[in-house]
Coordinates of C-alpha atoms and ligand atoms in Angstrom, one line a residue:
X1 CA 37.8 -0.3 -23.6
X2 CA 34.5 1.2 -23.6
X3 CA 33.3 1.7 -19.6
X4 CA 30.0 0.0 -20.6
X5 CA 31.6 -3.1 -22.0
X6 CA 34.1 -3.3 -18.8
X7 CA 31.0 -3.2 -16.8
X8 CA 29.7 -6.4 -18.5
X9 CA 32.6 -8.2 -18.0
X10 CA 32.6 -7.5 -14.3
X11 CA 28.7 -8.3 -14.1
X12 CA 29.5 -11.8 -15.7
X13 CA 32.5 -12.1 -13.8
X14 CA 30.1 -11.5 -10.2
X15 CA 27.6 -13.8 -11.2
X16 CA 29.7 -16.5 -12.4
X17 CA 31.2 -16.4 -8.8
X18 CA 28.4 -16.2 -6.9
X19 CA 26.3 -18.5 -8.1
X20 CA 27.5 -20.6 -11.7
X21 CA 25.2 -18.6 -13.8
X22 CA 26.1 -17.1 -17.4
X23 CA 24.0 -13.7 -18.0
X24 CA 21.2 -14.1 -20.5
X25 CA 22.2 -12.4 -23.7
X26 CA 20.6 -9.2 -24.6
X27 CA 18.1 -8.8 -27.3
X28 CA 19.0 -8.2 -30.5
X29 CA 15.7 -8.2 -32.1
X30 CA 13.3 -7.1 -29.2
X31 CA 13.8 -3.2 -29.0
X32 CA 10.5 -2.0 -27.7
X33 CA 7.9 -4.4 -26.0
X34 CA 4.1 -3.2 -25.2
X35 CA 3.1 -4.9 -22.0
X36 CA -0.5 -5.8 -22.4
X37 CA -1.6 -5.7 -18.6
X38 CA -1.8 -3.1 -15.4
X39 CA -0.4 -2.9 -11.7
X40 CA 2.4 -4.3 -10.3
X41 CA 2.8 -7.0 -13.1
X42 CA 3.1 -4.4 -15.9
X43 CA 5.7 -2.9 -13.7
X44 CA 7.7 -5.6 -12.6
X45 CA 7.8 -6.1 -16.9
X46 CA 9.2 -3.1 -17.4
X47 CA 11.5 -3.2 -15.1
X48 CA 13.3 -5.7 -16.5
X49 CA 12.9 -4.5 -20.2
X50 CA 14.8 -1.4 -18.4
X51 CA 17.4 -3.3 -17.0
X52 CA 17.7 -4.9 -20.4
X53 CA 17.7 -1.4 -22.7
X54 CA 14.5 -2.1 -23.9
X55 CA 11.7 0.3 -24.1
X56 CA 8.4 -0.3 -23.0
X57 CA 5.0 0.8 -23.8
X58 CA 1.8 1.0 -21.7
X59 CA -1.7 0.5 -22.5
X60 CA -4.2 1.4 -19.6
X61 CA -8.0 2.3 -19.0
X62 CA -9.3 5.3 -18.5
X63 CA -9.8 4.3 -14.9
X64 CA -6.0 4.0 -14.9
X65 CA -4.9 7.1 -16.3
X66 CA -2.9 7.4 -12.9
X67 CA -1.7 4.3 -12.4
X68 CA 2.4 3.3 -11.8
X69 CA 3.0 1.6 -15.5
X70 CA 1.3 4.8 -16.9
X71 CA 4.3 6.5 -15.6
X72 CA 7.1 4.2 -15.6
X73 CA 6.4 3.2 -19.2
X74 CA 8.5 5.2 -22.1
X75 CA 5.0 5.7 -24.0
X76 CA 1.2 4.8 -22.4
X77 CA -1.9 4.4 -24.5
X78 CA -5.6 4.0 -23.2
X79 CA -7.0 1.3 -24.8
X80 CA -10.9 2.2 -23.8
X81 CA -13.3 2.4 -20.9
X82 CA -12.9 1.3 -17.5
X83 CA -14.1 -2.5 -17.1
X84 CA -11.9 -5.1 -18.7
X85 CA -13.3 -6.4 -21.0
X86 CA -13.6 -2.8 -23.1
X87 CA -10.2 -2.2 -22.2
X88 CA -7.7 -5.2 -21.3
X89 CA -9.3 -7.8 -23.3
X90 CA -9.6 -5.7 -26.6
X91 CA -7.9 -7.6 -28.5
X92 CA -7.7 -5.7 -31.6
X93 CA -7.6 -2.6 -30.3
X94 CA -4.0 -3.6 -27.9
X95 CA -2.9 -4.9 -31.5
X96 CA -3.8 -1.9 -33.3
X97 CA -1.6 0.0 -30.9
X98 CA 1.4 -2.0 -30.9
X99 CA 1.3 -1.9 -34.4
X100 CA 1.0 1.8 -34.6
X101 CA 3.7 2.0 -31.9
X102 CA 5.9 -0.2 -33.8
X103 CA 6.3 -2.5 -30.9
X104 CA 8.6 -6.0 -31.4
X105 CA 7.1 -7.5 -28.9
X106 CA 3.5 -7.8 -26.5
X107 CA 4.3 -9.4 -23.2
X108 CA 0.7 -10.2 -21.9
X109 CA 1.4 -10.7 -17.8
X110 CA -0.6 -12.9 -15.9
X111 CA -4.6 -12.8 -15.5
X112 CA -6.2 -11.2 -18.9
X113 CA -5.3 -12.2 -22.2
X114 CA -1.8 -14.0 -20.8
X115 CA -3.3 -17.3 -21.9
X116 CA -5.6 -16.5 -24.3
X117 CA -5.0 -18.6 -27.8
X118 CA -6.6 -16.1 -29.8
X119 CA -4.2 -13.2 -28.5
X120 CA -1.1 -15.1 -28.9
X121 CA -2.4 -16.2 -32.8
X122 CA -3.4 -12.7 -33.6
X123 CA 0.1 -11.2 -32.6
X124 CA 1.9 -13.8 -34.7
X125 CA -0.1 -12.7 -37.4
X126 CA 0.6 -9.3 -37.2
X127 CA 4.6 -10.4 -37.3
X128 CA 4.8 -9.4 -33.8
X129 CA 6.6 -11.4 -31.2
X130 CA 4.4 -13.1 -28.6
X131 CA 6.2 -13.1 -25.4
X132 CA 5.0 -16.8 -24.0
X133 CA 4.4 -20.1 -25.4
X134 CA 2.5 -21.0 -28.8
X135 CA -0.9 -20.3 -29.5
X136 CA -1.3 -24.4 -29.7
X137 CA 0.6 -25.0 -26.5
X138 CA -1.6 -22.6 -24.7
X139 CA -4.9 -24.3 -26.6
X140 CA -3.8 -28.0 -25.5
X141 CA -3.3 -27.1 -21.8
X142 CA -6.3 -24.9 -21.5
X143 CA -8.6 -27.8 -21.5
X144 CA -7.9 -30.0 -19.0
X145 CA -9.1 -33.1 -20.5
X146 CA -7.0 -32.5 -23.0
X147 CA -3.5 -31.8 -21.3
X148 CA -4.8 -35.3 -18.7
X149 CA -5.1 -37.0 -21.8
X150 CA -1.1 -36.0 -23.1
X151 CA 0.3 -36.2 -19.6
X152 CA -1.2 -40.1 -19.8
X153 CA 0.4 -40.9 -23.2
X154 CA 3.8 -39.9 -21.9
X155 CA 3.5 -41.6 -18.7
X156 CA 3.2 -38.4 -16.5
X157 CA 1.6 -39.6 -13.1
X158 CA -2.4 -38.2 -13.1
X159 CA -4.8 -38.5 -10.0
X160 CA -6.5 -41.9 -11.0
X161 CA -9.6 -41.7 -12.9
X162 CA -11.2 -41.2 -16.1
X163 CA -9.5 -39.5 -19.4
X164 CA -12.7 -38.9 -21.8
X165 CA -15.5 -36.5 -21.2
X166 CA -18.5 -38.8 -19.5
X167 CA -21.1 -38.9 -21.3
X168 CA -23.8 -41.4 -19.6
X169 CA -25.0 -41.9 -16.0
X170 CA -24.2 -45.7 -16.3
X171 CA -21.1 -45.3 -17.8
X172 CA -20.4 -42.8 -15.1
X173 CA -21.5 -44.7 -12.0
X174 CA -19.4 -47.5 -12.8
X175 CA -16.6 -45.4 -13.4
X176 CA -16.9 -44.3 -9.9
X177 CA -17.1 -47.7 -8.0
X178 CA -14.4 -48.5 -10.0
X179 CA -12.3 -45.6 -8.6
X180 CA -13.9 -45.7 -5.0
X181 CA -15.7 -42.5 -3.2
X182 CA -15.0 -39.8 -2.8
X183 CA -14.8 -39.0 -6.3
X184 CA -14.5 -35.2 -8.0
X185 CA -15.9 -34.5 -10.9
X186 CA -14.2 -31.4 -13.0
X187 CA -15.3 -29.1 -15.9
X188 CA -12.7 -30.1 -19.0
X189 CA -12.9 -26.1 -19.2
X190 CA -12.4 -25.6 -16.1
X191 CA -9.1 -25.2 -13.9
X192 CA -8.2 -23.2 -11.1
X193 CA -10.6 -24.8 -8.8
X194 CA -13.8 -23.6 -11.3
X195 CA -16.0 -26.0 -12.4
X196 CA -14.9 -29.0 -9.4
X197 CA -17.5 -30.8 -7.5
X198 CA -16.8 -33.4 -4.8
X199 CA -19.1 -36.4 -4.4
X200 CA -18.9 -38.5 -1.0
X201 CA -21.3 -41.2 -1.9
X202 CA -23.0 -43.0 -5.0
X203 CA -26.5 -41.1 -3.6
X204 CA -25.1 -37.9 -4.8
X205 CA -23.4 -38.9 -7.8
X206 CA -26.1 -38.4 -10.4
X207 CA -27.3 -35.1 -9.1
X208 CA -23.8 -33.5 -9.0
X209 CA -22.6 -34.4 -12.4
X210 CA -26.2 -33.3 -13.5
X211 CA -25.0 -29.8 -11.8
X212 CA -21.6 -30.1 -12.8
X213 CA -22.3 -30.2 -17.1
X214 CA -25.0 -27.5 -16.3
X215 CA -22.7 -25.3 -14.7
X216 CA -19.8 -26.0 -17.2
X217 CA -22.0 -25.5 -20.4
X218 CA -23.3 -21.5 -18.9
X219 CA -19.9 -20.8 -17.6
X220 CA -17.7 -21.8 -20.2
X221 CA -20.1 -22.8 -22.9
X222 CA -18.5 -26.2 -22.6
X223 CA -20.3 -29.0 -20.7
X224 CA -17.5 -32.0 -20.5
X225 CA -16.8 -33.3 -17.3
X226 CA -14.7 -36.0 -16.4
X227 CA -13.8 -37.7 -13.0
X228 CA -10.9 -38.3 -10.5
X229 CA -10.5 -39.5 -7.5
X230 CA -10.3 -37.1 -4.5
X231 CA -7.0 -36.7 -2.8
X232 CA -8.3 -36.0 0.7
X233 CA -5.5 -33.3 2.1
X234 CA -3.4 -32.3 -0.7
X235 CA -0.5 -30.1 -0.7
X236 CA -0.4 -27.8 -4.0
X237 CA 3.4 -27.7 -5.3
X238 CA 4.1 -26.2 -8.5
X239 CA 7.1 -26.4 -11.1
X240 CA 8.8 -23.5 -12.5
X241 CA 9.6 -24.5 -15.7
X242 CA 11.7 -22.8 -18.9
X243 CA 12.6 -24.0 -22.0
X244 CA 14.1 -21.8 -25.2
X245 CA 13.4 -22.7 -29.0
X246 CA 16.0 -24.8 -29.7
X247 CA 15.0 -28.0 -27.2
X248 CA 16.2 -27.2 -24.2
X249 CA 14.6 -27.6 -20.6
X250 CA 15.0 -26.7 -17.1
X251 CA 13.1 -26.8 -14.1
X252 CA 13.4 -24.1 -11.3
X253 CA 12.8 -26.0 -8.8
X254 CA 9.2 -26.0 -6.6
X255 CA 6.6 -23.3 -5.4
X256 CA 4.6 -24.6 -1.8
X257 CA 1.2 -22.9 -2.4
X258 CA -0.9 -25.0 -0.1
X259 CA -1.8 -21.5 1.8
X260 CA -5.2 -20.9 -0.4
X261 CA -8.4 -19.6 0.0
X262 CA -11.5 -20.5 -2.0
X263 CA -8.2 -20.9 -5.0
X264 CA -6.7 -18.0 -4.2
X265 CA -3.5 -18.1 -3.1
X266 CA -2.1 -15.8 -0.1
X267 CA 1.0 -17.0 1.2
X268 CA 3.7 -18.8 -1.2
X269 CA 7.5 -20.4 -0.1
X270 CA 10.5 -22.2 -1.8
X271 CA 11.3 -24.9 -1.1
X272 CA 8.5 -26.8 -0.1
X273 CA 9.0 -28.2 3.9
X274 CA 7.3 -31.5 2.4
X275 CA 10.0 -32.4 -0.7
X276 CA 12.7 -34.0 0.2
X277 CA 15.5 -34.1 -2.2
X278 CA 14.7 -37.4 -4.5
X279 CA 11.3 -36.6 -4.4
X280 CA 11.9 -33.2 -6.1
X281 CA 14.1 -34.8 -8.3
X282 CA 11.7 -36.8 -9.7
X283 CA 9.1 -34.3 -10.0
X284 CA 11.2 -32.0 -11.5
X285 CA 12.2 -34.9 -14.4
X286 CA 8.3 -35.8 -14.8
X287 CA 7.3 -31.6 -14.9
X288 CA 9.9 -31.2 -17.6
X289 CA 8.6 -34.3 -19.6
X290 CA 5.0 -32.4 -19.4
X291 CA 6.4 -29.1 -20.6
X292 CA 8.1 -31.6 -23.4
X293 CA 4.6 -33.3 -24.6
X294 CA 3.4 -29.9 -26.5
X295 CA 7.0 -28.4 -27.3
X296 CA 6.7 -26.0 -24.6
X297 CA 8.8 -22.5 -25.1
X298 CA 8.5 -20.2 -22.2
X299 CA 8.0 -20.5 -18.7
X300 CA 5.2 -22.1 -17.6
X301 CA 4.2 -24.2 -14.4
X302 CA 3.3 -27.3 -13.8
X303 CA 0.7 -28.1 -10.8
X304 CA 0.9 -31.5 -9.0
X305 CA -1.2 -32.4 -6.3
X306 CA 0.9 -34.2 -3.9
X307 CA -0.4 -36.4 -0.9
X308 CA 1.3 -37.2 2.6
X309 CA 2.8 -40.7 1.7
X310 CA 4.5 -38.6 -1.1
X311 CA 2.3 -39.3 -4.3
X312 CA 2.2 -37.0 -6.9
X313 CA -0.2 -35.9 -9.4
X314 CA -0.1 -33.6 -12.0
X315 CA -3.3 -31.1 -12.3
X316 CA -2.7 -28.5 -14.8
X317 CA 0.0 -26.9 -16.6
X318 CA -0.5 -22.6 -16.3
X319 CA 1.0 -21.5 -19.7
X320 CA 1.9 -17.6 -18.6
X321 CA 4.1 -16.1 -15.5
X322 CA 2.7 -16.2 -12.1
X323 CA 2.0 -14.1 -10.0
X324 CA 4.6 -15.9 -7.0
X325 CA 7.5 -16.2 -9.6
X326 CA 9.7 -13.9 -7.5
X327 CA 10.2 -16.1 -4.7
X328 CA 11.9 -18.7 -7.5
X329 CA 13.3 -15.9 -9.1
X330 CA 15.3 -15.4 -5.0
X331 CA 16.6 -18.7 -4.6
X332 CA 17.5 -19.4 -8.1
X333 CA 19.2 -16.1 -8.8
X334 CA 17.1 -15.9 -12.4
X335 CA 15.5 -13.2 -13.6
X336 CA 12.1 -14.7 -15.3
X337 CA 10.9 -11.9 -17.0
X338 CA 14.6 -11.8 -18.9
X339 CA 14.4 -14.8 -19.4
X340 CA 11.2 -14.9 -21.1
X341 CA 12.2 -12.2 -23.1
X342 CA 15.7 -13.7 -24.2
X343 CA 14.3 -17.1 -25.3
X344 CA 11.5 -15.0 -27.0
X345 CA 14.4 -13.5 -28.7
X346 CA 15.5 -16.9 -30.1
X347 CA 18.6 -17.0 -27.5
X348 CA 19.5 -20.4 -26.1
X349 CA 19.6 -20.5 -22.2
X350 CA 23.2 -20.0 -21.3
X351 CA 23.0 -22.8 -18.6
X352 CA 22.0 -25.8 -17.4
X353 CA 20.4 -28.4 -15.2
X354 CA 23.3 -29.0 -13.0
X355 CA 23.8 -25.4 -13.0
X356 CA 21.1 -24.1 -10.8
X357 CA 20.9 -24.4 -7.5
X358 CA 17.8 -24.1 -4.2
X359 CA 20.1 -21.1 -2.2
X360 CA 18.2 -20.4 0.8
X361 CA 14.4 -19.7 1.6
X362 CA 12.3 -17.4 0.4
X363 CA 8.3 -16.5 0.9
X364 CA 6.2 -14.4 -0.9
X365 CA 2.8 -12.4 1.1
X366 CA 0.3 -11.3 -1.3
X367 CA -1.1 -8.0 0.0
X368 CA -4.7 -7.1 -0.9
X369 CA -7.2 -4.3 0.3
X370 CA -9.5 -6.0 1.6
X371 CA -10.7 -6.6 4.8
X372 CA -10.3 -10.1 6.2
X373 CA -12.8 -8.9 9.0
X374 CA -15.9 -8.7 6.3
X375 CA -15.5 -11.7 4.9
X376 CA -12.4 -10.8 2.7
X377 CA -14.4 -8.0 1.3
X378 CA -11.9 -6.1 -1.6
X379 CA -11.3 -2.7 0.0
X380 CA -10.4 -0.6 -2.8
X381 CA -10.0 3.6 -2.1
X382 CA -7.3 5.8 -1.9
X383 CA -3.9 4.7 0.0
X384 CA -3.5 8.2 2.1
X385 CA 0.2 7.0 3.5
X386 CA 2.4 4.0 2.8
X387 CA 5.5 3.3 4.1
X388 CA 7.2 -0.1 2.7
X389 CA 9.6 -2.4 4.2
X390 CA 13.2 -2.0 2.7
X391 CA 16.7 -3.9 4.4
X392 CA 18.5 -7.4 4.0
X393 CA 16.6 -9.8 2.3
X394 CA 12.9 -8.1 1.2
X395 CA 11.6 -7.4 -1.7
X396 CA 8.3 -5.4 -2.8
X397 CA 6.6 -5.6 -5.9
X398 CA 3.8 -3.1 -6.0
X399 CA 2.7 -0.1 -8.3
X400 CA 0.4 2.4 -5.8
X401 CA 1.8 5.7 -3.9
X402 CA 0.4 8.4 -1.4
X403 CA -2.8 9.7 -3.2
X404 CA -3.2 6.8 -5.8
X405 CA -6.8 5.2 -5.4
X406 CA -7.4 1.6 -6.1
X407 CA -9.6 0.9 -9.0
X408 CA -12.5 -1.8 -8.0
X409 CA -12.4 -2.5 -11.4
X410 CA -9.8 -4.9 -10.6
X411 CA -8.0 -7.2 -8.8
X412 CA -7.3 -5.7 -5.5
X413 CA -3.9 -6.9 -5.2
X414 CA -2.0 -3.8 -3.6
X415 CA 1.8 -5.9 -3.8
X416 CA 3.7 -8.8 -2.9
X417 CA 6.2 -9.3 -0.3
X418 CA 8.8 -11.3 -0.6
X419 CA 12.0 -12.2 2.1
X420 CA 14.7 -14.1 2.0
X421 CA 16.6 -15.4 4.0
X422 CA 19.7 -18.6 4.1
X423 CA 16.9 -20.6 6.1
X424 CA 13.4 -21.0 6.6
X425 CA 12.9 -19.5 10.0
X426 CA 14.8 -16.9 9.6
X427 CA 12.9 -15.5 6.5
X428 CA 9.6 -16.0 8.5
X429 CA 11.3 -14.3 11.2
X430 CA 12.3 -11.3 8.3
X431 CA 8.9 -11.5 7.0
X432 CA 7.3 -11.0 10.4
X433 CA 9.7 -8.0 10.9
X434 CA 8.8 -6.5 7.4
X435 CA 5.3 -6.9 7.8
X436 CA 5.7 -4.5 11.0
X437 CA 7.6 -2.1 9.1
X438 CA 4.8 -2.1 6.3
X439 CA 2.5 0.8 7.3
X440 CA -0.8 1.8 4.6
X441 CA -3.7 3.9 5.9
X442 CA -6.3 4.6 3.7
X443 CA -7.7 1.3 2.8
X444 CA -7.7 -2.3 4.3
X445 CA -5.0 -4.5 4.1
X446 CA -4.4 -8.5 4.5
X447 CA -1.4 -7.2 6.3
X448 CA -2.9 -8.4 9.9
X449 CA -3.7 -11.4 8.1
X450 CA -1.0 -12.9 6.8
X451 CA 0.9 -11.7 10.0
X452 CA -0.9 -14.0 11.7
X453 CA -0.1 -16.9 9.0
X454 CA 3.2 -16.2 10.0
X455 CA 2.7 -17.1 13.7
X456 CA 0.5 -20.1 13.3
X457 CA 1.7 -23.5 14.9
X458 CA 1.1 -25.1 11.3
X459 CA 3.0 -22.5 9.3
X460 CA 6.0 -22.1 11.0
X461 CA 6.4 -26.2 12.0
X462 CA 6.3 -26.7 7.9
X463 CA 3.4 -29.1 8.6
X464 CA 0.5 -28.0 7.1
X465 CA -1.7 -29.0 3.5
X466 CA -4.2 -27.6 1.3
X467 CA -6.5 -27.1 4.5
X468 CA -4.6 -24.6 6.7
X469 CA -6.4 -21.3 6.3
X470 CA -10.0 -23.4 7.5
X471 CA -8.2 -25.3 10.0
X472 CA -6.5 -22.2 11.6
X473 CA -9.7 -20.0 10.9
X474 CA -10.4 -18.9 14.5
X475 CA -6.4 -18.2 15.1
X476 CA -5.9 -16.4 11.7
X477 CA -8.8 -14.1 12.9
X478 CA -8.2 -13.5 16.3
X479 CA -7.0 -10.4 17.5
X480 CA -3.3 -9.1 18.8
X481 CA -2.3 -5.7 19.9
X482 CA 0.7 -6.7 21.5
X483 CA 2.6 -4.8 19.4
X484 CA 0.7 -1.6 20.1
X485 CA 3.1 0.0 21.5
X486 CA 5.8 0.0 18.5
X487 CA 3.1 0.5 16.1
X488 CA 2.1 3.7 17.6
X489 CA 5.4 5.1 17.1
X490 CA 5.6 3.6 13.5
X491 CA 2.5 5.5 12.8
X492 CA 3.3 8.6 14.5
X493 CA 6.8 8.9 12.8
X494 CA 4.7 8.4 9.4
X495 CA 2.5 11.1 10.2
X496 CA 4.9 13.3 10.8
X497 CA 6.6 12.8 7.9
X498 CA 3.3 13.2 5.7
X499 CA 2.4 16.3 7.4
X500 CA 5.9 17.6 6.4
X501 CA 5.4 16.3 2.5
X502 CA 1.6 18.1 2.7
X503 CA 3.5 21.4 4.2
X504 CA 5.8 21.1 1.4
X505 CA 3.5 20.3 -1.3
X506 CA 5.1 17.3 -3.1
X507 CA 1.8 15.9 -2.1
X508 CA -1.9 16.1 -1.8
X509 CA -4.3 15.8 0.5
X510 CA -6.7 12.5 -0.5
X511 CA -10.3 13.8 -1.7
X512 CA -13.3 11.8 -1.3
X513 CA -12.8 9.5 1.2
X514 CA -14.3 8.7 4.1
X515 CA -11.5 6.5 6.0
X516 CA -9.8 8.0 9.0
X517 CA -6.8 10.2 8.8
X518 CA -3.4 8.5 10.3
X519 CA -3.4 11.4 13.3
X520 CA -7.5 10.4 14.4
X521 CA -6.7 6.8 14.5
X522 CA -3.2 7.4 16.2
X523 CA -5.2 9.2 19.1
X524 CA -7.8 6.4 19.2
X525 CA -5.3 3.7 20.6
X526 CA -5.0 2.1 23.5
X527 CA -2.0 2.2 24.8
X528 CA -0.9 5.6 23.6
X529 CA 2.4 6.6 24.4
X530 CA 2.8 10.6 25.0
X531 CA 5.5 12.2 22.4
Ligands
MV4_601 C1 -8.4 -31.8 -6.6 C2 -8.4 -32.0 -5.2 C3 -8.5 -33.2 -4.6 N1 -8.6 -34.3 -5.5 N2 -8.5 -32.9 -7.3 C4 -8.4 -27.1 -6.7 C5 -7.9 -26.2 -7.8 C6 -7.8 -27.0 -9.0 N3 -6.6 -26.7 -9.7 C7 -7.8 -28.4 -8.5 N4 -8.1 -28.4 -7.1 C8 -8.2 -29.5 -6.4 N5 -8.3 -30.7 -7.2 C9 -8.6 -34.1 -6.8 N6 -8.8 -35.2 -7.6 C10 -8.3 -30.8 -4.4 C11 -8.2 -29.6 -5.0 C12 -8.2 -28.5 -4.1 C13 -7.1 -27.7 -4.1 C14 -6.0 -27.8 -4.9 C15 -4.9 -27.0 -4.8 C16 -4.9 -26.0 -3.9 C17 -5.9 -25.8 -3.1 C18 -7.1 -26.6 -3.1 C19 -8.1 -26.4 -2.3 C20 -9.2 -27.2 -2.4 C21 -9.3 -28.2 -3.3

């Protein structure tokens, strides 16, 4: 028997053990699969199309020339100038290339084009494979009205409110007794916290939806607004869901994602500290019937506001991978990425409901440059050293190495952290320890940050909503050099080893910056020890 083949067996064999899962099958019909994005979500692609035999191609910028999927891809094209929407968002241009590349497949990422109707029609088109849901699936849940509308026909709990577009003052202000302040009032084009207004009292009512169509109409170039009540201190919980093309759903369980600011998510854990077993059962049944209502293929997530005596709402449905999937993909022991690419492949999933399993706790950190100090301030420049955390139970996804500068063309998203661990303290207690290990100089991090996330009352008690970040402000930003002393010797040990690498020439000294070298700001601590 062939060793490969043997090797398979075994792999099945493991798995099947460990955890009740069948492998996904490998593609047949995906060979080669252009991934139509940058940083560590292009890489974190093409890893798995690696692991899976399939080879990938890169499209980039010509700011990203030397970026990580550049180099890990097995072909890179530049699809044009620096800012996005030249380069990223060229639509016909990342089609032209595939097809010149002969690609089978486009897998767009999250952020850009990932759930852009257009794209996904234009791809079809061009008898290449999309690798998410249809264009129509992605058209219905883009406008929120619209998905609010289907998730009331099928009897999927919505925040109480309206479900048409409001369209005069009378109409509106008895919509709002009717419902009882405070009320929101949301851009149908909205979604992910754009286009949301809250409204205390009936005084303010008219003014604000007056703002609110104005605002929708020049942001989106669609003024419909409709109403809701406001959930006073909500906890964002998500669904991972995945279904294939022959009619078959699961759910993934939940993602907590209540640590946000201004909508953007920093800190991300599974399971949620607030779901208690029936409860996710339910939402889980009612998140699958949403992904059901437009023939969902894919994964996809489904948002639900949940409140403290345990309602549920759904918000929005995201039709593309997100950026937290890994900490699902940790306790479910599923790959999403292969799975997006088997069912894209026409493959059935090879399990089931009762199949998966919650095993253990994981939490993801998003680290950014920027500089929490300057009001979150993206720090972009070049990363002179980095040294990541490695050992039981972390994961990195990233994409930047010694001499590689940051864009500020882009999201300033350096890499995510993950740990695991069989409970929840322990993989805050990993986390903490991995967020020591992590050492960048060069540019800012939310390193400190989220460190200090990790030690809030709130955090680590589970007890904490949609408002922790303001709540725990002054904390998050206070200072603590208490660990000095070992962070000294972590940096020293690092600059030792990148004086060796410079000596050595396997790499370069940064150019044009004007941050402070790892040896100056070692001799400008405190408690200095003497080597
Ligand atoms: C709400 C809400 C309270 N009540 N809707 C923000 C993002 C967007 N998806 C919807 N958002 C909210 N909608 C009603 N009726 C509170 C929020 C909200 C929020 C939601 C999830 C995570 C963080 C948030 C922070 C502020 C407000």
């Amino acid at each position: 028997m062939p060793i490969l083949e043997n090797n398979f067996v075994f792999k099945c064999l493991y798995v099947q053990r460990y955890s009740n899962l069948k492998a996904f099958y490998y593609s047949d019909m995906i060979k080669k699969v252009l991934v139509a994005n940058r940083g560590e979500i292009a890489v974190r692609v093409m890893r798995s199309c690696r692991e899976m035999g399939i080879q990938s191609v890169a499209i980039f910028s010509e700011a990203d020339r030397k970026s990580m999927h550049v180099r890990y891809a097995n072909e890179a094209y530049c699809v044009g100038p620096a800012p996005s929407a030249e380069s990223y968002l060229n639509i016909d241009k990342i089609i032209e290339v595939a097809k010149a590349c002969k690609v089978d497949a486009i897998h767009p990422g999250y952020g850009f084009l990932s759930e852009n109707a257009l794209f996904a029609q234009k791809i079809k088109e061009a008898g290449i494979i999309f690798i998410g849901p249809s264009a129509h699936a992605i058209t219905q849940m883009g406008d929120k009205l619209t998905a609010r509308k289907l998730m009331i026909e099928h009897g999927i709990p919505v925040v109480p409110g309206g479900k048409d577009n409001i369209l005069d003052d009378s109409k509106l202000l008895q919509m709002a007794k009717q419902i009882g302040y405070p009320v929101m009032l949301k851009a149908s084009a909205g979604g992910g916290g754009k286009g949301m207004r809250l409204v205390r009292a009936e005084n303010e009512l008219l003014s604000s939806f007056n703002m609110a169509k104005s605002e929708a109409r020049s942001s989106f170039g669609n003024d419909d607004v409709y109403i809701e009540k406001y959930i006073e201190s909500p906890h964002h919980i998500e669904f991972q869901i995945l279904a294939d093309q022959h009619g078959n759903y699961v759910h993934l369980f939940e993602r907590e994602c209540s640590v946000q600011r201004r909508h953007q998510k920093v800190v991300e854990e599974t399971p949620s500290p607030l779901l208690t077993p029936e409860l996710r059962q339910k939402m889980g049944e009612q998140a699958i019937a949403a992904a059901k209502s437009v023939d969902y293929v894919g994964v996809g997530t489904i948002e639900f506001l949940v409140d403290n005596d345990h309602n549920f709402y759904f918000l929005e449905m995201n039709t593309r991978l997100q950026v937290e999937h890994p900490i699902t993909e940790r306790v479910t022991g599923i790959d999403l990425v292969k799975a997006q690419i088997s069912v894209a492949n026409g493959e059935p999933l090879p399990f089931k409901q009762e199949d998966l399993r919650q095993n253990g706790h994981a939490i993801e950190c998003r680290i950014y440059a920027e500089d929490h100090k300057n009001n979150f301030m993206p720090n972009p420049g070049v990363i002179r050293h980095i040294s990541e955390p490695l050992g039981l139970g972390i994961r990195t996804d990233g994409y930047v190495y010694e001499g590689y500068e940051i864009p500020y063309h882009y999201d300033p998203l350096i890499s995510k952290l993950i740990s695991w661990a069989p409970t929840r303290s322990e993989a805050i207690d990993r986390m903490k320890r991995a967020l020591f290990e992590y050492k960048i100089t060069g540019v800012k991090t939310s390193i400190p940050f989220v460190t200090k996330i990790m030690e809030a009352k709130d955090f680590v008690s589970g007890n904490y909503d949609t408002h922790f970040i303001e709540k725990n402000m002054d904390f998050l930003m206070s200072d603590d050099d208490c660990s000095d002393y070992c962070e000294d010797i972590a940096l020293f040990v690092a600059y030792l080893d990148y004086k060796e690498k410079l000596a050595l020439g396997t790499t370069k000294e940064a150019k044009g910056t004007t941050t402070t070298s790892p040896w100056k700001e070692f001799g400008r601590r405190k408690n200095n020890i003497r080597l």
